[in-house]
PDB file of C-alpha atoms in Angstrom:
ATOM      1  CA  THR C   1      10.680 -12.053  48.026  1.00 57.00           C
ATOM      2  CA  ASP C   2      10.664 -11.031  44.235  1.00 63.00           C
ATOM      3  CA  VAL C   3      12.661  -7.706  44.820  1.00 60.00           C
ATOM      4  CA  LEU C   4      15.195 -10.042  46.916  1.00 63.00           C
ATOM      5  CA  GLN C   5      15.172 -12.601  43.973  1.00 63.00           C
ATOM      6  CA  LEU C   6      15.812  -9.934  41.482  1.00 61.00           C
ATOM      7  CA  ILE C   7      18.846  -8.539  43.658  1.00 61.00           C
ATOM      8  CA  GLU C   8      20.391 -11.718  44.209  1.00 65.00           C
ATOM      9  CA  LYS C   9      19.754 -12.572  39.710  1.00 60.00           C
ATOM     10  CA  ASP C  10      21.380  -8.951  39.422  1.00 58.00           C
ATOM     11  CA  ASN C  11      24.359 -10.204  41.508  1.00 56.00           C
ATOM     12  CA  GLU C  12      25.158 -13.115  39.706  1.00 59.00           C
ATOM     13  CA  ASP C  13      24.905 -11.457  36.706  1.00 55.00           C
ATOM     14  CA  GLU C  14      27.547  -9.405  38.032  1.00 56.00           C
ATOM     15  CA  GLU C  15      29.475 -11.867  38.960  1.00 56.00           C
ATOM     16  CA  GLU C  16      29.415 -13.665  35.914  1.00 58.00           C
ATOM     17  CA  GLU C  17      30.688 -10.601  33.848  1.00 60.00           C
ATOM     18  CA  ASP C  18      33.711 -10.396  36.450  1.00 62.00           C
ATOM     19  CA  SER C  19      34.643 -13.954  35.999  1.00 64.00           C
ATOM     20  CA  ASN C  20      34.363 -13.799  32.001  1.00 74.00           C
ATOM     21  CA  HIS C  21      36.595  -9.967  32.727  1.00 76.00           C
ATOM     22  CA  HIS C  22      39.235 -11.866  34.613  1.00 78.00           C
ATOM     23  CA  ASP C  23      39.280 -14.915  32.012  1.00 82.00           C
ATOM     24  CA  GLN C  24      39.863 -12.454  29.037  1.00 85.00           C
ATOM     25  CA  ILE C  25      42.711 -10.607  31.276  1.00 90.00           C
ATOM     26  CA  GLN C  26      44.265 -13.987  31.698  1.00 89.00           C
ATOM     27  CA  SER C  27      43.832 -15.127  28.217  1.00 90.00           C
ATOM     28  CA  PHE C  28      45.580 -12.080  27.280  1.00 92.00           C
ATOM     29  CA  LEU C  29      48.311 -11.988  29.279  1.00 95.00           C
ATOM     30  CA  GLU C  30      49.529 -15.086  28.656  1.00 96.00           C
ATOM     31  CA  ARG C  31      49.619 -14.443  25.015  1.00 95.00           C
ATOM     32  CA  TYR C  32      51.198 -11.117  25.549  1.00 95.00           C
ATOM     33  CA  ALA C  33      54.010 -13.182  27.897  1.00 96.00           C
ATOM     34  CA  LEU C  34      54.304 -16.321  24.882  1.00 96.00           C
ATOM     35  CA  ILE C  35      54.701 -13.508  22.134  1.00 94.00           C
ATOM     36  CA  VAL C  36      57.326 -11.703  24.267  1.00 94.00           C
ATOM     37  CA  PHE C  37      58.968 -15.006  24.785  1.00 95.00           C
ATOM     38  CA  TYR C  38      59.103 -15.274  21.174  1.00 94.00           C
ATOM     39  CA  PHE C  39      60.539 -12.387  20.268  1.00 90.00           C
ATOM     40  CA  SER C  40      63.256 -12.678  23.087  1.00 92.00           C
ATOM     41  CA  THR C  41      64.376 -16.011  21.960  1.00 93.00           C
ATOM     42  CA  ASN C  42      63.958 -15.626  18.106  1.00 85.00           C
ATOM     43  CA  ARG C  43      65.300 -12.583  17.019  1.00 63.00           C
ATOM     44  CA  VAL C  44      67.670 -11.456  14.475  1.00 57.00           C
ATOM     45  CA  ILE C  45      69.628  -8.195  15.151  1.00 52.00           C
ATOM     46  CA  THR C  46      71.425  -6.360  11.907  1.00 53.00           C
ATOM     47  CA  GLN C  47      73.977  -3.941  13.164  1.00 50.00           C
ATOM     48  CA  THR C  48      73.605  -0.834  10.846  1.00 57.00           C
ATOM     49  CA  SER C  49      76.334   1.417  12.865  1.00 55.00           C
ATOM     50  CA  ALA C  50      78.485   1.688  15.713  1.00 57.00           C
ATOM     51  CA  THR C  51      75.069   3.265  17.479  1.00 59.00           C
ATOM     52  CA  THR C  52      72.525   1.448  16.059  1.00 59.00           C
ATOM     53  CA  ALA C  53      70.830  -1.717  15.994  1.00 58.00           C
ATOM     54  CA  VAL C  54      67.853  -2.851  13.907  1.00 57.00           C
ATOM     55  CA  LEU C  55      65.477  -5.322  14.954  1.00 55.00           C
ATOM     56  CA  THR C  56      64.347  -7.080  11.881  1.00 52.00           C
ATOM     57  CA  GLN C  57      61.150  -9.470  11.245  1.00 51.00           C
ATOM     58  CA  PRO C  58      62.159 -12.730  13.175  1.00 47.00           C
ATOM     59  CA  GLN C  59      63.234 -15.369  10.560  1.00 60.00           C
ATOM     60  CA  THR C  60      62.443 -18.453  12.182  1.00 72.00           C
ATOM     61  CA  LYS C  61      65.791 -20.209  13.787  1.00 85.00           C
ATOM     62  CA  TRP C  62      63.501 -22.123  15.651  1.00 91.00           C
ATOM     63  CA  THR C  63      63.258 -25.485  14.716  1.00 92.00           C
ATOM     64  CA  HIS C  64      59.605 -26.184  15.710  1.00 94.00           C
ATOM     65  CA  ASN C  65      57.428 -22.746  15.960  1.00 91.00           C
ATOM     66  CA  GLU C  66      54.072 -24.340  14.603  1.00 93.00           C
ATOM     67  CA  ASN C  67      51.316 -21.790  14.766  1.00 92.00           C
ATOM     68  CA  TRP C  68      53.140 -19.327  17.045  1.00 92.00           C
ATOM     69  CA  MET C  69      52.326 -16.198  16.137  1.00 87.00           C
ATOM     70  CA  ALA C  70      49.011 -17.130  14.321  1.00 83.00           C
ATOM     71  CA  THR C  71      46.620 -14.350  15.266  1.00 75.00           C
ATOM     72  CA  PHE C  72      43.165 -16.161  15.215  1.00 80.00           C
ATOM     73  CA  ASP C  73      44.466 -19.470  16.522  1.00 82.00           C
ATOM     74  CA  SER C  74      44.328 -20.367  20.141  1.00 90.00           C
ATOM     75  CA  ILE C  75      48.088 -20.146  22.235  1.00 95.00           C
ATOM     76  CA  CYS C  76      46.813 -23.629  22.961  1.00 95.00           C
ATOM     77  CA  THR C  77      47.633 -24.998  19.536  1.00 94.00           C
ATOM     78  CA  TRP C  78      51.168 -23.317  19.555  1.00 96.00           C
ATOM     79  CA  TYR C  79      54.103 -25.799  19.661  1.00 97.00           C
ATOM     80  CA  GLY C  80      55.303 -26.932  22.828  1.00 98.00           C
ATOM     81  CA  VAL C  81      52.120 -24.877  24.436  1.00 97.00           C
ATOM     82  CA  THR C  82      50.104 -27.254  26.682  1.00 97.00           C
ATOM     83  CA  CYS C  83      46.821 -26.099  28.153  1.00 96.00           C
ATOM     84  CA  LYS C  84      44.136 -27.118  30.422  1.00 95.00           C
ATOM     85  CA  ASN C  85      40.697 -26.570  31.123  1.00 91.00           C
ATOM     86  CA  LEU C  86      40.085 -24.422  34.649  1.00 81.00           C
ATOM     87  CA  ASP C  87      36.578 -23.829  35.627  1.00 65.00           C
ATOM     88  CA  ASN C  88      35.350 -20.351  37.011  1.00 52.00           C
ATOM     89  CA  ASP C  89      36.532 -21.222  40.610  1.00 51.00           C
ATOM     90  CA  GLY C  90      40.109 -22.061  39.189  1.00 52.00           C
ATOM     91  CA  ASN C  91      39.695 -26.016  39.735  1.00 55.00           C
ATOM     92  CA  ASP C  92      40.820 -28.390  37.107  1.00 54.00           C
ATOM     93  CA  GLY C  93      37.837 -28.301  34.938  1.00 47.00           C
ATOM     94  CA  HIS C  94      37.894 -31.986  33.707  1.00 46.00           C
ATOM     95  CA  ASN C  95      34.752 -32.701  35.519  1.00 45.00           C
ATOM     96  CA  ASN C  96      32.843 -29.852  34.510  1.00 41.00           C
ATOM     97  CA  VAL C  97      29.701 -30.585  32.566  1.00 43.00           C
ATOM     98  CA  PHE C  98      29.654 -27.168  31.466  1.00 43.00           C
ATOM     99  CA  GLN C  99      32.621 -26.667  29.479  1.00 46.00           C
ATOM    100  CA  GLN C 100      31.623 -23.277  28.411  1.00 50.00           C
ATOM    101  CA  ASP C 101      32.119 -21.996  31.933  1.00 53.00           C
ATOM    102  CA  SER C 102      35.864 -23.104  31.803  1.00 66.00           C
ATOM    103  CA  VAL C 103      38.685 -21.417  30.277  1.00 84.00           C
ATOM    104  CA  LYS C 104      42.110 -22.843  29.297  1.00 92.00           C
ATOM    105  CA  VAL C 105      45.400 -21.888  30.547  1.00 95.00           C
ATOM    106  CA  VAL C 106      48.366 -22.603  30.030  1.00 97.00           C
ATOM    107  CA  THR C 107      50.282 -25.488  32.409  1.00 97.00           C
ATOM    108  CA  SER C 108      52.959 -26.352  30.487  1.00 98.00           C
ATOM    109  CA  LEU C 109      55.947 -24.778  28.242  1.00 98.00           C
ATOM    110  CA  ASP C 110      58.233 -27.229  26.330  1.00 98.00           C
ATOM    111  CA  LEU C 111      60.650 -26.205  23.686  1.00 98.00           C
ATOM    112  CA  SER C 112      63.738 -28.230  24.416  1.00 98.00           C
ATOM    113  CA  LEU C 113      65.894 -28.504  21.490  1.00 97.00           C
ATOM    114  CA  ASN C 114      64.276 -26.040  19.714  1.00 96.00           C
ATOM    115  CA  ASN C 115      67.246 -24.051  18.805  1.00 94.00           C
ATOM    116  CA  LEU C 116      66.184 -20.956  20.801  1.00 95.00           C
ATOM    117  CA  GLU C 117      68.453 -18.008  21.342  1.00 93.00           C
ATOM    118  CA  GLY C 118      68.603 -15.226  23.314  1.00 92.00           C
ATOM    119  CA  THR C 119      67.241 -14.501  26.791  1.00 92.00           C
ATOM    120  CA  MET C 120      64.326 -15.478  28.888  1.00 94.00           C
ATOM    121  CA  PRO C 121      62.288 -12.657  29.614  1.00 95.00           C
ATOM    122  CA  SER C 122      60.592 -11.538  33.019  1.00 94.00           C
ATOM    123  CA  GLU C 123      56.904 -11.808  31.248  1.00 96.00           C
ATOM    124  CA  ILE C 124      57.020 -15.442  31.668  1.00 96.00           C
ATOM    125  CA  ASN C 125      56.482 -14.621  35.342  1.00 95.00           C
ATOM    126  CA  LEU C 126      52.605 -14.132  33.711  1.00 96.00           C
ATOM    127  CA  LEU C 127      51.772 -17.708  32.806  1.00 96.00           C
ATOM    128  CA  THR C 128      50.748 -18.236  36.380  1.00 95.00           C
ATOM    129  CA  HIS C 129      49.420 -21.854  36.035  1.00 96.00           C
ATOM    130  CA  LEU C 130      52.587 -22.969  34.481  1.00 97.00           C
ATOM    131  CA  SER C 131      53.718 -26.438  36.425  1.00 97.00           C
ATOM    132  CA  ILE C 132      56.398 -27.701  33.723  1.00 97.00           C
ATOM    133  CA  LEU C 133      58.740 -25.186  31.579  1.00 97.00           C
ATOM    134  CA  ASN C 134      61.634 -27.103  29.688  1.00 98.00           C
ATOM    135  CA  LEU C 135      63.860 -24.740  27.742  1.00 97.00           C
ATOM    136  CA  SER C 136      66.824 -27.395  27.963  1.00 97.00           C
ATOM    137  CA  ASN C 137      69.545 -27.923  25.001  1.00 97.00           C
ATOM    138  CA  ASN C 138      69.336 -24.637  23.612  1.00 96.00           C
ATOM    139  CA  ALA C 139      71.334 -21.513  23.334  1.00 94.00           C
ATOM    140  CA  LEU C 140      69.765 -19.518  25.855  1.00 94.00           C
ATOM    141  CA  GLU C 141      71.786 -16.841  27.408  1.00 93.00           C
ATOM    142  CA  GLY C 142      71.636 -14.213  30.353  1.00 91.00           C
ATOM    143  CA  ARG C 143      70.386 -14.588  33.610  1.00 89.00           C
ATOM    144  CA  ILE C 144      67.037 -16.372  34.555  1.00 89.00           C
ATOM    145  CA  PRO C 145      64.444 -13.668  35.910  1.00 89.00           C
ATOM    146  CA  VAL C 146      65.080 -13.038  39.282  1.00 85.00           C
ATOM    147  CA  ASP C 147      61.558 -12.600  40.329  1.00 82.00           C
ATOM    148  CA  LEU C 148      59.215 -15.900  39.337  1.00 85.00           C
ATOM    149  CA  SER C 149      56.991 -15.449  42.123  1.00 83.00           C
ATOM    150  CA  GLY C 150      53.916 -15.762  39.740  1.00 85.00           C
ATOM    151  CA  LEU C 151      54.757 -19.261  39.058  1.00 93.00           C
ATOM    152  CA  GLY C 152      54.056 -20.877  42.233  1.00 92.00           C
ATOM    153  CA  LEU C 153      52.941 -23.889  40.520  1.00 94.00           C
ATOM    154  CA  LEU C 154      56.212 -24.541  38.738  1.00 94.00           C
ATOM    155  CA  GLY C 155      57.491 -27.909  40.139  1.00 94.00           C
ATOM    156  CA  LYS C 156      59.748 -28.812  36.642  1.00 94.00           C
ATOM    157  CA  PHE C 157      62.067 -26.369  35.122  1.00 93.00           C
ATOM    158  CA  TYR C 158      64.581 -27.742  32.742  1.00 93.00           C
TER     159      TYR C 158
END
């Protein structure tokens, strides 16, 4: 029985490592998606000749961009981003006594009336827990990305 307990403990440790790795990947992908969104909707292009364009450091056109692109801040502190805790099983973590076992995921992005310009990037699809996306009253142009299949929880899109 001691051997079986050791094997069981080893399997539990591997599952926990896999879960932590998945959480890290999820956090990275959400940060990446929001960074791409920021540059896609907040860029300044300066024409230098008829054949080249230079993407300059974004000069904030957004009305509100508090904490956006802050290196060490959680994306959950970025203006317009709302997160919620999920436990390791993907359930709502509000009743989770062990908060260290939960991960925060982006559930809402509300950047309405924020002077956004440009196009919505397909990377928005990486915000897989997004249920509300409000980009109304901005100057976005172009098409909405064709494949939004990653946004299966999206219930409100403005």
